[in-house]
Tab-separated table of C-alpha atoms and ligand atoms in Angstrom:
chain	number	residue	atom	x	y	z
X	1	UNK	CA	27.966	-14.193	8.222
X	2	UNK	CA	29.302	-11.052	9.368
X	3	UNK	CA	28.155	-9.580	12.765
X	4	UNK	CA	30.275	-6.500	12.743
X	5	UNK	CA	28.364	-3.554	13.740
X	6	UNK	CA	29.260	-0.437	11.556
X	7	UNK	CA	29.988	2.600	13.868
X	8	UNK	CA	27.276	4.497	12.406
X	9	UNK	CA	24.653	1.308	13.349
X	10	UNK	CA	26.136	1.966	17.371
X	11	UNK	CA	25.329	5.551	16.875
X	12	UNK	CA	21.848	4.576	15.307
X	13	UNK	CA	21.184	1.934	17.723
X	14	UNK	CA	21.690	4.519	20.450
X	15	UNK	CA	19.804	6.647	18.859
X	16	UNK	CA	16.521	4.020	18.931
X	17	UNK	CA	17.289	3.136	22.609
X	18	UNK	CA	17.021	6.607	23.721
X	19	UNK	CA	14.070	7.239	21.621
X	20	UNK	CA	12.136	4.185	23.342
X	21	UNK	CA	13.642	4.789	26.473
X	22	UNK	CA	11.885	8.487	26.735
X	23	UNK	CA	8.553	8.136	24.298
X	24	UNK	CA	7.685	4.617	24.428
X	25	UNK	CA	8.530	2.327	27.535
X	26	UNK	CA	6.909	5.352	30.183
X	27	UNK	CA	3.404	4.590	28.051
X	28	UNK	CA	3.777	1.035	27.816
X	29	UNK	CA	1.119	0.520	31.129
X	30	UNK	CA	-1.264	2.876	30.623
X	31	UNK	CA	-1.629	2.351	26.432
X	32	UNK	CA	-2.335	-1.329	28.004
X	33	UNK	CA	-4.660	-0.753	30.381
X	34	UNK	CA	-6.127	1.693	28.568
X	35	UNK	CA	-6.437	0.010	25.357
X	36	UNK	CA	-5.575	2.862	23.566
X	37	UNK	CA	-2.799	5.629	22.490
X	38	UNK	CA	-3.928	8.890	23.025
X	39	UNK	CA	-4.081	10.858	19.540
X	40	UNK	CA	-1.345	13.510	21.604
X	41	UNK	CA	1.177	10.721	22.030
X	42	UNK	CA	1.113	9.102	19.160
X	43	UNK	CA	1.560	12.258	17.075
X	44	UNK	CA	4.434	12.896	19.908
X	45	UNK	CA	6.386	9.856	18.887
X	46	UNK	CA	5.155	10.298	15.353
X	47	UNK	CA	6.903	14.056	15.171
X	48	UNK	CA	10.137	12.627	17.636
X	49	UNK	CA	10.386	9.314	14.928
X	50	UNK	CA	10.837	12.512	12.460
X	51	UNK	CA	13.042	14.693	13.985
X	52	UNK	CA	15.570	11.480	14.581
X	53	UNK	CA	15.465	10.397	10.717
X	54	UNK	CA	13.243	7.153	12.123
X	55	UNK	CA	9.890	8.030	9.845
X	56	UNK	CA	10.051	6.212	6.847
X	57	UNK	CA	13.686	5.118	7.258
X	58	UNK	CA	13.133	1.729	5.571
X	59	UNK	CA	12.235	3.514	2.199
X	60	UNK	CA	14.557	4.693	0.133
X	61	UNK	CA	16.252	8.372	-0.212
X	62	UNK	CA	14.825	9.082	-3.638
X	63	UNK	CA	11.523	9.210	-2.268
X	64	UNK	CA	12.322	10.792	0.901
X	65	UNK	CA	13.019	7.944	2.943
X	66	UNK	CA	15.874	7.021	5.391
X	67	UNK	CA	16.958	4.862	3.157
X	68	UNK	CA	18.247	2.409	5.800
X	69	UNK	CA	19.816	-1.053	4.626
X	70	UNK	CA	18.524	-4.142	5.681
X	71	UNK	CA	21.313	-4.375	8.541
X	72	UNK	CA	20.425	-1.028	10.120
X	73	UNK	CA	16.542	-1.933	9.762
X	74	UNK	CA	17.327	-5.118	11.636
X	75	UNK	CA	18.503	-3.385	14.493
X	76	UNK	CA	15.551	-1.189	14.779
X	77	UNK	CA	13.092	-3.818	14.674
X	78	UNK	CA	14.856	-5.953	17.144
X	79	UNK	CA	14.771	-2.797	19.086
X	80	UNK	CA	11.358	-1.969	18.725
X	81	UNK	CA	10.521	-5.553	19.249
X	82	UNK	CA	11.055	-4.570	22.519
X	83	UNK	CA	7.569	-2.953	23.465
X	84	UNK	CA	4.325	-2.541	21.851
X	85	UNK	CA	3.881	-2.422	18.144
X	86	UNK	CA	0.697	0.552	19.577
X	87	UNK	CA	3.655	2.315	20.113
X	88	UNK	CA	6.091	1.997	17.691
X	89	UNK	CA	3.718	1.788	14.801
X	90	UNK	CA	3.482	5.396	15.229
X	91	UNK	CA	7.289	5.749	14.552
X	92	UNK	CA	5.992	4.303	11.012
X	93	UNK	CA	7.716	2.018	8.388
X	94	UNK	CA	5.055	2.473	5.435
X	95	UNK	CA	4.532	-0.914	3.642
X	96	UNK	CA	7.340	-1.298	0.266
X	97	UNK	CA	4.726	-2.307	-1.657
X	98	UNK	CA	3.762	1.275	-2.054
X	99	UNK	CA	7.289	1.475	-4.092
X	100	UNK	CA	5.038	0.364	-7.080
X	101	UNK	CA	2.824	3.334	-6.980
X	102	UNK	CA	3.689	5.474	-10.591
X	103	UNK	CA	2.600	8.651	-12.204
X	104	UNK	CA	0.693	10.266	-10.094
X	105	UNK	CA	0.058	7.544	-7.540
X	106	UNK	CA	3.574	8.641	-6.082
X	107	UNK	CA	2.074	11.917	-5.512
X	108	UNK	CA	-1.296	11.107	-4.097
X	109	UNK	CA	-0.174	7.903	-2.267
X	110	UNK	CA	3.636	7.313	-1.662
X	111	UNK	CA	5.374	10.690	-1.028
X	112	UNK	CA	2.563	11.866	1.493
X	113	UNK	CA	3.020	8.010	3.403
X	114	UNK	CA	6.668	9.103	3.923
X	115	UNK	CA	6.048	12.913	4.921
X	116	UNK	CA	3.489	11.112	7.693
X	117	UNK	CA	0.795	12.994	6.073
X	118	UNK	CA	-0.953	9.843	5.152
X	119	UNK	CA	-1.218	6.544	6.805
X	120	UNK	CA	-1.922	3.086	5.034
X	121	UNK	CA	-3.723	0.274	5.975
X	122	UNK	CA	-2.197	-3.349	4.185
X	123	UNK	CA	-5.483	-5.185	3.564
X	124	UNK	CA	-5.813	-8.592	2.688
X	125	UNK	CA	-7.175	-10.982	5.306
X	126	UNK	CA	-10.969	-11.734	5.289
X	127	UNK	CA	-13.319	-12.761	7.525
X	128	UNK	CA	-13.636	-16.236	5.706
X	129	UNK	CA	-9.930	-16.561	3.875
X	130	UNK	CA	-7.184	-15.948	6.179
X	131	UNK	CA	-4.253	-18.375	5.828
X	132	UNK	CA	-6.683	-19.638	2.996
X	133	UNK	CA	-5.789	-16.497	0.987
X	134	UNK	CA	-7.095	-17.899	-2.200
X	135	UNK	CA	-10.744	-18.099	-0.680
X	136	UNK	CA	-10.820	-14.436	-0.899
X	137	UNK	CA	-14.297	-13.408	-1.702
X	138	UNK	CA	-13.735	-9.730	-2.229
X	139	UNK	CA	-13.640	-9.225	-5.937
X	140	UNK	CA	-13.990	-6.562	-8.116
X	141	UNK	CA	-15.684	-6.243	-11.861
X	142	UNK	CA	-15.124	-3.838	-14.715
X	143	UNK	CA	-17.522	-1.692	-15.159
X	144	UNK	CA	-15.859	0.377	-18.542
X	145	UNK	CA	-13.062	1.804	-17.696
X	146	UNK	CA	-13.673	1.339	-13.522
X	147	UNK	CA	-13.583	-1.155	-11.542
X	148	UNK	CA	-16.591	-2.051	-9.304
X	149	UNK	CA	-15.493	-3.303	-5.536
X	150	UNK	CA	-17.858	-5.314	-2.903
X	151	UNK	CA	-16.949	-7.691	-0.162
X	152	UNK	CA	-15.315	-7.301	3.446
X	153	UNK	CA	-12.106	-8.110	5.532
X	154	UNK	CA	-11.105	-8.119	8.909
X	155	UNK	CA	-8.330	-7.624	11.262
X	156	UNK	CA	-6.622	-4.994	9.141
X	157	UNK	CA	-4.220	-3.182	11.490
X	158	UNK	CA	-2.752	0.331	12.129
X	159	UNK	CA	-2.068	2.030	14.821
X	160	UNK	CA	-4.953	4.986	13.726
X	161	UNK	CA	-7.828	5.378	11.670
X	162	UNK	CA	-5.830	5.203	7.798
X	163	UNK	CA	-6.405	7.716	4.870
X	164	UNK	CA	-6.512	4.361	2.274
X	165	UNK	CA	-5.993	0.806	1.985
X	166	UNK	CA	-4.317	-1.342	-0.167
X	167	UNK	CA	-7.012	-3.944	-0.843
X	168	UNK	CA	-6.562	-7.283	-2.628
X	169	UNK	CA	-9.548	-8.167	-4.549
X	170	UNK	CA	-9.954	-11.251	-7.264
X	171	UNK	CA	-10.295	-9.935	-10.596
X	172	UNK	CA	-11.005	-12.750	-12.886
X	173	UNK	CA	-9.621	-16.672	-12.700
X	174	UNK	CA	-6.672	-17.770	-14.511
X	175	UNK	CA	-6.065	-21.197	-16.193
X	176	UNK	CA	-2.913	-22.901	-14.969
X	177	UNK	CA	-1.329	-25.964	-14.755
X	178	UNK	CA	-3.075	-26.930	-11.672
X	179	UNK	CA	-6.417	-25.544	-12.560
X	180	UNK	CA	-8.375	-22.235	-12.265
X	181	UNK	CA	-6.869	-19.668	-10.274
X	182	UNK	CA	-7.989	-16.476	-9.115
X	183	UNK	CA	-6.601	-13.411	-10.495
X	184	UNK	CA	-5.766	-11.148	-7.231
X	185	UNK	CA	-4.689	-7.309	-8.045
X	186	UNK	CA	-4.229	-4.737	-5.027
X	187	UNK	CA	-6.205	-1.229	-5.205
X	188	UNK	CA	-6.020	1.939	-3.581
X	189	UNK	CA	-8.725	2.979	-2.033
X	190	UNK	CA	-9.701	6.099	-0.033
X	191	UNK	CA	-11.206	6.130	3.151
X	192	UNK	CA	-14.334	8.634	2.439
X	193	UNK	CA	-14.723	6.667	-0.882
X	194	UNK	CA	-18.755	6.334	-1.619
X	195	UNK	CA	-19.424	2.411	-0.718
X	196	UNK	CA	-16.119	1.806	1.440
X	197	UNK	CA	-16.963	1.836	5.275
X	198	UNK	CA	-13.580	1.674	8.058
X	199	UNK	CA	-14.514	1.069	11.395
X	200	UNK	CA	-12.921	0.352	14.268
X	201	UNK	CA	-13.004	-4.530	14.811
X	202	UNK	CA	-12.249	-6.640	17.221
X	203	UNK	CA	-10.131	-5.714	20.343
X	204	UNK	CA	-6.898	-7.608	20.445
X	205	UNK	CA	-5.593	-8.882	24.087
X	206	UNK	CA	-1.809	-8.600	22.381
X	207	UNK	CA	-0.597	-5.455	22.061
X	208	UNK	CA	-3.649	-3.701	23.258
X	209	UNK	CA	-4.230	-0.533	21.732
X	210	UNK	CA	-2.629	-1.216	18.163
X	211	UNK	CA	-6.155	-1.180	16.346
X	212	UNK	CA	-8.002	-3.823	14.375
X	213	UNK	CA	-10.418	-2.254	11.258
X	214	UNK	CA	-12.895	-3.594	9.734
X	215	UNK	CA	-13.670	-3.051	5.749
X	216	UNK	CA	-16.465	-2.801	4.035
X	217	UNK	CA	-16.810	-2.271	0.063
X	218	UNK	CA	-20.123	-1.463	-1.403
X	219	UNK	CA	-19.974	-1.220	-4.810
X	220	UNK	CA	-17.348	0.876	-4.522
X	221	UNK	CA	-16.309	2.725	-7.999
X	222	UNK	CA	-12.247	2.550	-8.625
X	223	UNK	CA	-11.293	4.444	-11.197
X	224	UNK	CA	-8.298	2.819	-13.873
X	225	UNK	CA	-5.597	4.724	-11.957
X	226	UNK	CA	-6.762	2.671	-7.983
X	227	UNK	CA	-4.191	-0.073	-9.455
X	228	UNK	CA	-1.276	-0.387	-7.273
X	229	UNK	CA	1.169	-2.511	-10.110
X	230	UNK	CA	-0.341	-4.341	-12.751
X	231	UNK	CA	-3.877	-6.057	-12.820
X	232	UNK	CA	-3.489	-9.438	-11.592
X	233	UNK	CA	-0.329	-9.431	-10.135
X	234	UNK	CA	-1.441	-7.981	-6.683
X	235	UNK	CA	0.150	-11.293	-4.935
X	236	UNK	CA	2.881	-11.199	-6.589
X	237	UNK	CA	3.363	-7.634	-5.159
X	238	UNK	CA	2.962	-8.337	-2.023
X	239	UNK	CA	4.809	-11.347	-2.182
X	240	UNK	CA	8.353	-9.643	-2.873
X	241	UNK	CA	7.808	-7.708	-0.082
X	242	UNK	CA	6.067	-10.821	2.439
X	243	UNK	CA	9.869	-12.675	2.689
X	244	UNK	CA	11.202	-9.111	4.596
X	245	UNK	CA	7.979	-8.676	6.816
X	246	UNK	CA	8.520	-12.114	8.339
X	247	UNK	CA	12.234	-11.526	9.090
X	248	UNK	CA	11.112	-8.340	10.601
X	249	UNK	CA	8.714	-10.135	13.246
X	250	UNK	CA	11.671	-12.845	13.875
X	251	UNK	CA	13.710	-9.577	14.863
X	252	UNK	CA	11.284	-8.092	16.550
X	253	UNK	CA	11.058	-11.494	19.156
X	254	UNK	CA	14.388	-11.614	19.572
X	255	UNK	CA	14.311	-8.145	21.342
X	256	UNK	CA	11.375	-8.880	23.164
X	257	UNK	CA	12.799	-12.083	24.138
X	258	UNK	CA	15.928	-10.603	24.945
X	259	UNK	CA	13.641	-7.955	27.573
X	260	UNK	CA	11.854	-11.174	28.930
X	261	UNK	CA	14.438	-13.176	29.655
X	262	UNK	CA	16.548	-10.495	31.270
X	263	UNK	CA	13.150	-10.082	33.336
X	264	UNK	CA	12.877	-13.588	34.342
X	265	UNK	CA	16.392	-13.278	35.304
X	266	UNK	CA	16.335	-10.902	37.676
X	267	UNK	CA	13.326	-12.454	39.509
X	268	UNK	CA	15.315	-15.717	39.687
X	269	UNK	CA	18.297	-14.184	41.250
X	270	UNK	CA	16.877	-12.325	43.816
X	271	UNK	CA	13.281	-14.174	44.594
X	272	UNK	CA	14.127	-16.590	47.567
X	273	UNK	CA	12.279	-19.779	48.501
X	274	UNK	CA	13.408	-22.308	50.911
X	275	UNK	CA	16.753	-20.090	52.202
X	276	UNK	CA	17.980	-19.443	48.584
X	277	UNK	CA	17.012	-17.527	44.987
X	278	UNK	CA	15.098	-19.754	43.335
X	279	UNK	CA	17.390	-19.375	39.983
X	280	UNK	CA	19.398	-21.952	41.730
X	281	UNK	CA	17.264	-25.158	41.827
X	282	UNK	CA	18.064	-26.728	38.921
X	283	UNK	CA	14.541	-26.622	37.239
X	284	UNK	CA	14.404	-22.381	37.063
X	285	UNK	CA	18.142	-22.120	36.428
X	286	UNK	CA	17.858	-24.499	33.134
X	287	UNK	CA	14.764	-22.751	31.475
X	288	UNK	CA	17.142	-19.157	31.848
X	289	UNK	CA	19.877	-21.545	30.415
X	290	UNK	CA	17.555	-22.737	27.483
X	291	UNK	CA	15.846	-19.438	27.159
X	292	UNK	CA	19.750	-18.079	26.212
X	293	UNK	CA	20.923	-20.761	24.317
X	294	UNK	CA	17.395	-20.368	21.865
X	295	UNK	CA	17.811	-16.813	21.716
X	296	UNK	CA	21.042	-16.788	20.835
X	297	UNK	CA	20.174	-19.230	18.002
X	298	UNK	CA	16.940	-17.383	16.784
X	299	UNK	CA	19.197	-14.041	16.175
X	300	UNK	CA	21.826	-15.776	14.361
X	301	UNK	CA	19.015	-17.022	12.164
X	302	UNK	CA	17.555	-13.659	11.760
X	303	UNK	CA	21.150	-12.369	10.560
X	304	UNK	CA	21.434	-14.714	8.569
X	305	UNK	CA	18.530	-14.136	6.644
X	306	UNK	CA	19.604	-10.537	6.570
X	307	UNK	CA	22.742	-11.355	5.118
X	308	UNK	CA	20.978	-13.495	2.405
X	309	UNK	CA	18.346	-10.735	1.796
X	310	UNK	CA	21.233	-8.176	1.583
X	311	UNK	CA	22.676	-10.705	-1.741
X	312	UNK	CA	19.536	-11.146	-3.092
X	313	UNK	CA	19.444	-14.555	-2.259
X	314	UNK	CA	16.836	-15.085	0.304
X	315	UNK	CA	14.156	-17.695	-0.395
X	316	UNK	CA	10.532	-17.938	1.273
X	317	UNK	CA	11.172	-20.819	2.962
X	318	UNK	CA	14.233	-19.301	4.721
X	319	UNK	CA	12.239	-16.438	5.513
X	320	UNK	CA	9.190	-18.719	7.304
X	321	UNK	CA	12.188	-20.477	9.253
X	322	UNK	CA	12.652	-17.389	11.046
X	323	UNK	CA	9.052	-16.650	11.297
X	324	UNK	CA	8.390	-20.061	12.911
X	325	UNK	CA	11.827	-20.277	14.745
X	326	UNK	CA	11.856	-16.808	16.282
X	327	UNK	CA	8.008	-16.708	17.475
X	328	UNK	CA	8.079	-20.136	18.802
X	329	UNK	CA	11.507	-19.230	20.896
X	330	UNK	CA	9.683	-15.855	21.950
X	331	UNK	CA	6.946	-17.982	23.362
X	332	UNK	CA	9.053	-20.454	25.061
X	333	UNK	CA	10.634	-17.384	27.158
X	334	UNK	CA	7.842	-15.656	27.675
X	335	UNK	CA	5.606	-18.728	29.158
X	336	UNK	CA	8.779	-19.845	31.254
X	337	UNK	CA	9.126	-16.460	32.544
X	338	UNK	CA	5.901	-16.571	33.782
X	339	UNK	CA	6.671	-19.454	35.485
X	340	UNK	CA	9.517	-18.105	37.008
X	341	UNK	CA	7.625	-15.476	38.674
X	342	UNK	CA	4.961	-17.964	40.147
X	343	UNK	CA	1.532	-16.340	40.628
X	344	UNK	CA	3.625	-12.407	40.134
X	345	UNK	CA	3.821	-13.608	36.587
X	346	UNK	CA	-0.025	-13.333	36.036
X	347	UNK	CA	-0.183	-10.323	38.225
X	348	UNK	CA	-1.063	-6.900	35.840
X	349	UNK	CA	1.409	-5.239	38.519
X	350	UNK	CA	4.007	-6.889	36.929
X	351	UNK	CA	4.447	-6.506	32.906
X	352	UNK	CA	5.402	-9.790	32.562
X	353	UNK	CA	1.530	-11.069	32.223
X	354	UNK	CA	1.691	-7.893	29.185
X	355	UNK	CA	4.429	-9.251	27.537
X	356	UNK	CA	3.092	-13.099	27.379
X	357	UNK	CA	0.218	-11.718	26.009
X	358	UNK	CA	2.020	-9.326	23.486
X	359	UNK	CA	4.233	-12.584	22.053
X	360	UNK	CA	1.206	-14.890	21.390
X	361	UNK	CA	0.494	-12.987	18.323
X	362	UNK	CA	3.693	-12.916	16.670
X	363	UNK	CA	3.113	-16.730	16.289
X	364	UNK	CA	-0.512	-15.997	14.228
X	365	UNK	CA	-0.144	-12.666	12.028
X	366	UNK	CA	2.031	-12.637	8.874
X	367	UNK	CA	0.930	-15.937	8.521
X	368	UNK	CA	0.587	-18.459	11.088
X	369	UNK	CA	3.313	-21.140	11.998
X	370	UNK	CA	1.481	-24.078	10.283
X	371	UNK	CA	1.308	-22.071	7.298
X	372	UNK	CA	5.445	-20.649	7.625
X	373	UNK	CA	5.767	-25.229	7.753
X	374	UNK	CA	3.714	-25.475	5.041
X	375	UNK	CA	6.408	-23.073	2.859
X	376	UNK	CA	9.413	-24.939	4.251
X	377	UNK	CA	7.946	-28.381	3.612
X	378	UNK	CA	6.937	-27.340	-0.043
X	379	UNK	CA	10.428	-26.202	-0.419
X	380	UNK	CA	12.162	-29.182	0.947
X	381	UNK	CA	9.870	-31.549	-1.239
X	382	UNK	CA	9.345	-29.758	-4.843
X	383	UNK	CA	12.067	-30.430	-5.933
X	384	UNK	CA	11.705	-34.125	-5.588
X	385	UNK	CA	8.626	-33.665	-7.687
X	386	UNK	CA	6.499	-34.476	-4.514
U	401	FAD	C1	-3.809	-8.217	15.624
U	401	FAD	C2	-3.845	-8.712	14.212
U	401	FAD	C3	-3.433	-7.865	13.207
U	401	FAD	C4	-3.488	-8.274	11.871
U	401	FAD	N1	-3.138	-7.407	10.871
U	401	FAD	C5	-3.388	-7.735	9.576
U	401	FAD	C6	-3.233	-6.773	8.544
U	401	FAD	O1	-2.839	-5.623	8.786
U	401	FAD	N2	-3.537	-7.139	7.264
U	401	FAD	C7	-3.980	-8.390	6.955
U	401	FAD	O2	-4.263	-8.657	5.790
U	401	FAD	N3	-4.133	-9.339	7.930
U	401	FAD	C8	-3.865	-9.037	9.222
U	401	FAD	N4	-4.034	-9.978	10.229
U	401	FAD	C9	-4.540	-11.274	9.881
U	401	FAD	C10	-3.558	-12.429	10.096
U	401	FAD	O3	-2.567	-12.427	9.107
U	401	FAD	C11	-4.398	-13.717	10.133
U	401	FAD	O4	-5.054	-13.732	11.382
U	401	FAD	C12	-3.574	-14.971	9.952
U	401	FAD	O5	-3.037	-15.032	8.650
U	401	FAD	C13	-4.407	-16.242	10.210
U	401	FAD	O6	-5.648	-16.202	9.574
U	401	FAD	P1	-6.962	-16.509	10.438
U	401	FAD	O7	-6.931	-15.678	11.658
U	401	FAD	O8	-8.135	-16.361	9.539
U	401	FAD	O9	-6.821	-18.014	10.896
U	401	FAD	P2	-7.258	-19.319	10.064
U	401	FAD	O10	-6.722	-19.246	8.691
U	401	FAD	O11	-8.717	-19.529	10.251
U	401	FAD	O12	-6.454	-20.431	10.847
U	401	FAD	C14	-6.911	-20.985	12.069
U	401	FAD	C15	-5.970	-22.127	12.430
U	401	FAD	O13	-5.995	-23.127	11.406
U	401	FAD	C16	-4.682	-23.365	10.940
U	401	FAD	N5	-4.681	-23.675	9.514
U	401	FAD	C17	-5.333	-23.032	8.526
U	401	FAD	N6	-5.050	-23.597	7.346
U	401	FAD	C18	-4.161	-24.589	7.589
U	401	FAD	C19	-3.476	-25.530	6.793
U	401	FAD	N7	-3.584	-25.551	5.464
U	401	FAD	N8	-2.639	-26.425	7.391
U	401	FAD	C20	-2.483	-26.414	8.745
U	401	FAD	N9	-3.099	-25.544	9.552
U	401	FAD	C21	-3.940	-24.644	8.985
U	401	FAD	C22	-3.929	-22.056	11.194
U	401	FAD	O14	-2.535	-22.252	11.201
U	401	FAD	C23	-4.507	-21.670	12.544
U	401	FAD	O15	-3.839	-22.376	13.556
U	401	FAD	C24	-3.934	-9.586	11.565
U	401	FAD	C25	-4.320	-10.453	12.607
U	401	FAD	C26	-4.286	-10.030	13.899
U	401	FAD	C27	-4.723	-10.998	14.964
């Protein structure tokens, strides 16, 4: 592993901090308390993400993007990590998968995703098939040359109301070794699209204000050229792009459990009980010990998995380890920490109680930590034959 940072990753890095320091940590209470991001700051840190190169910067320079390398994207998640994805959403990373868009897809879709003229919503999860992905009932049935769309799903995120959404609908069953599958191919579809209803779902206690939609497809009429990659393959779209996603939420706990910790910290070194800071009995002073010794672990794995995704040689199960790993570690910190504080911990005068609440999630979305064992067990036993 290497863990040199280039010079032009310090400058970058500073770059990030400053950013967050001025657009997104002043906003962090009131987008909390508030539930929401007012339309005026988000299209503040929107146009600031711009001005610094940070729009986009995970897609590549031929289509207008940053073109940042896994390394520098690392740091700017772990970064980012930091505060609430309401916030830094708005600084936007538009999903890869819309790297498969062609002709004039590219145009319509892509390009306009990296100006920040359009926003995308990534939309798989349904009410009734979450980790069961396969239980999708969304489907969608040629009709000529069109394809007709009907069914639902929830907890599709963004930090706004999107202009589309890439939707993954069953499209016939394939015969395979192990029996019928279903066929699953991704469309785009256009918010204003006769049938398709986008509204506003369930409000999320974690990172309150970073919205939750709800889709609805009526017999919505796709026309040949809604297709994002080839018919059928929609899962295997998403899937080369899953593996990065999941290092990018191990990153993202790292930071936060990096701000946590250095939280819990400072209450332990200067909050007194019985004639002395509490830090020193034994029983505070070893969960700031663990806390360190875990973090420190959890970011080696995430660089690690960086390093391996930089060779082309990262696998999903090494991906999940970090999902698991670093959520699991975030949670740790973040329920210690609020033990460190006592009853100031659950207190919304401190942000401690926020950032508890933020770090429960990262252990459910992007698949949830019995489903990231699931991938390492598979991976471990396959090749047994078991
Ligand atoms: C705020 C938020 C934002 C989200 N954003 C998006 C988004 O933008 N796009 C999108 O498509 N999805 C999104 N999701 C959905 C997210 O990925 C799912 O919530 C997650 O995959 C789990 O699905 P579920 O909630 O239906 O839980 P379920 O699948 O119902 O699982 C419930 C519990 O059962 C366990 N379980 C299920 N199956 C197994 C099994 N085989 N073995 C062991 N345990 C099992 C799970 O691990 C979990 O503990 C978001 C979710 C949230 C909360």
């Amino acid at each position: 592993m290497n863990f040199h940072v280039s010079h032009e990753n310090e400058l970058l890095l500073k770059t990030v901090k400053s950013f967050m320091e001025a657009e997104m940590f002043p906003h962090e209470e009131r987008v909390d308390s508030t539930g929401e991001v007012p339309e005026e700051l988000g299209r503040q840190i929107e146009a600031k993400a711009k001005e610094l190169g940070l729009y986009a910067c995970n897609l590549p320079e031929e289509v207008g993007g940053g073109g940042l390398g896994y390394d520098a994207m690392h740091l700017i998640e772990r970064e980012y990590g930091k505060t609430s994805h309401a916030l830094h959403a708005w600084a936007a990373r538009p999903t890869e998968i819309l790297l498969a868009c062609e002709g004039d897809q590219r145009e319509k879709y892509l390009l306009p995703c990296v100006t920040g003229e359009k926003r995308e919503l990534f939309g798989l999860t349904e009410p009734e098939a979450g980790s069961d992905v396969m239980g999708m009932k969304t489907n969608a049935r040629k009709d000529g040359d069109d394809w007709i769309l009907n069914g639902s799903k929830h907890f599709i995120s963004g930090p706004c109301m999107p202009d589309f959404a890439i939707v993954f609908a069953a499209t016939g069953e394939d015969e395979t070794k192990r029996g019928k599958r279903k066929r699953v191919t991704a469309f785009l579809v256009d918010v204003g699209t006769p049938g398709f209803e986008c509204r506003e779902g369930n409000k999320c206690v974690s990172y309150r204000g970073y919205k939750t939609y709800q889709l609805s497809f009526d017999d919505v009429r796709l026309g040949p050229g809604q297709i994002l990659g080839e018919e059928g393959k929609g899962l295997e779209l998403s899937g080369q792009w899953l593996g990065m996603g999941r290092i990018w939420v191990g990153a993202c706990c790292c930071g936060k459990a990096e701000r946590i910790l250095e939280m819990a910290t400072e209450w332990a070194a200067s909050r007194k009980q019985f004639g002395q800071p509490i830090g020193r009995f034994q029983a505070t002073g070893f969960r700031l010990a663990d806390g360190a010794m875990n973090l420190r672990a959890a970011d080696l794995m995430v660089a690690d998995a960086v390093e391996r995704a930089e060779r082309g040689a990262m696998e999903d199960a090494d991906a999940a380890m970090v999902k698991v790993y670093c959520s699991e570690m975030l949670n740790r910190i973040a329920d210690d920490a609020v033990q460190i504080h006592g009853g100031m911990g659950l207190m919304e005068e401190l942000p401690i109680q926020r950032l508890w609440r933020d770090s429960r999630l990262e252990r459910i979305w992007d698949g949830t930590s019995e489903i990231q064992r699931h991938i390492i067990t598979r991976s471990i036993l396959r090749p047994l034959g078991a």
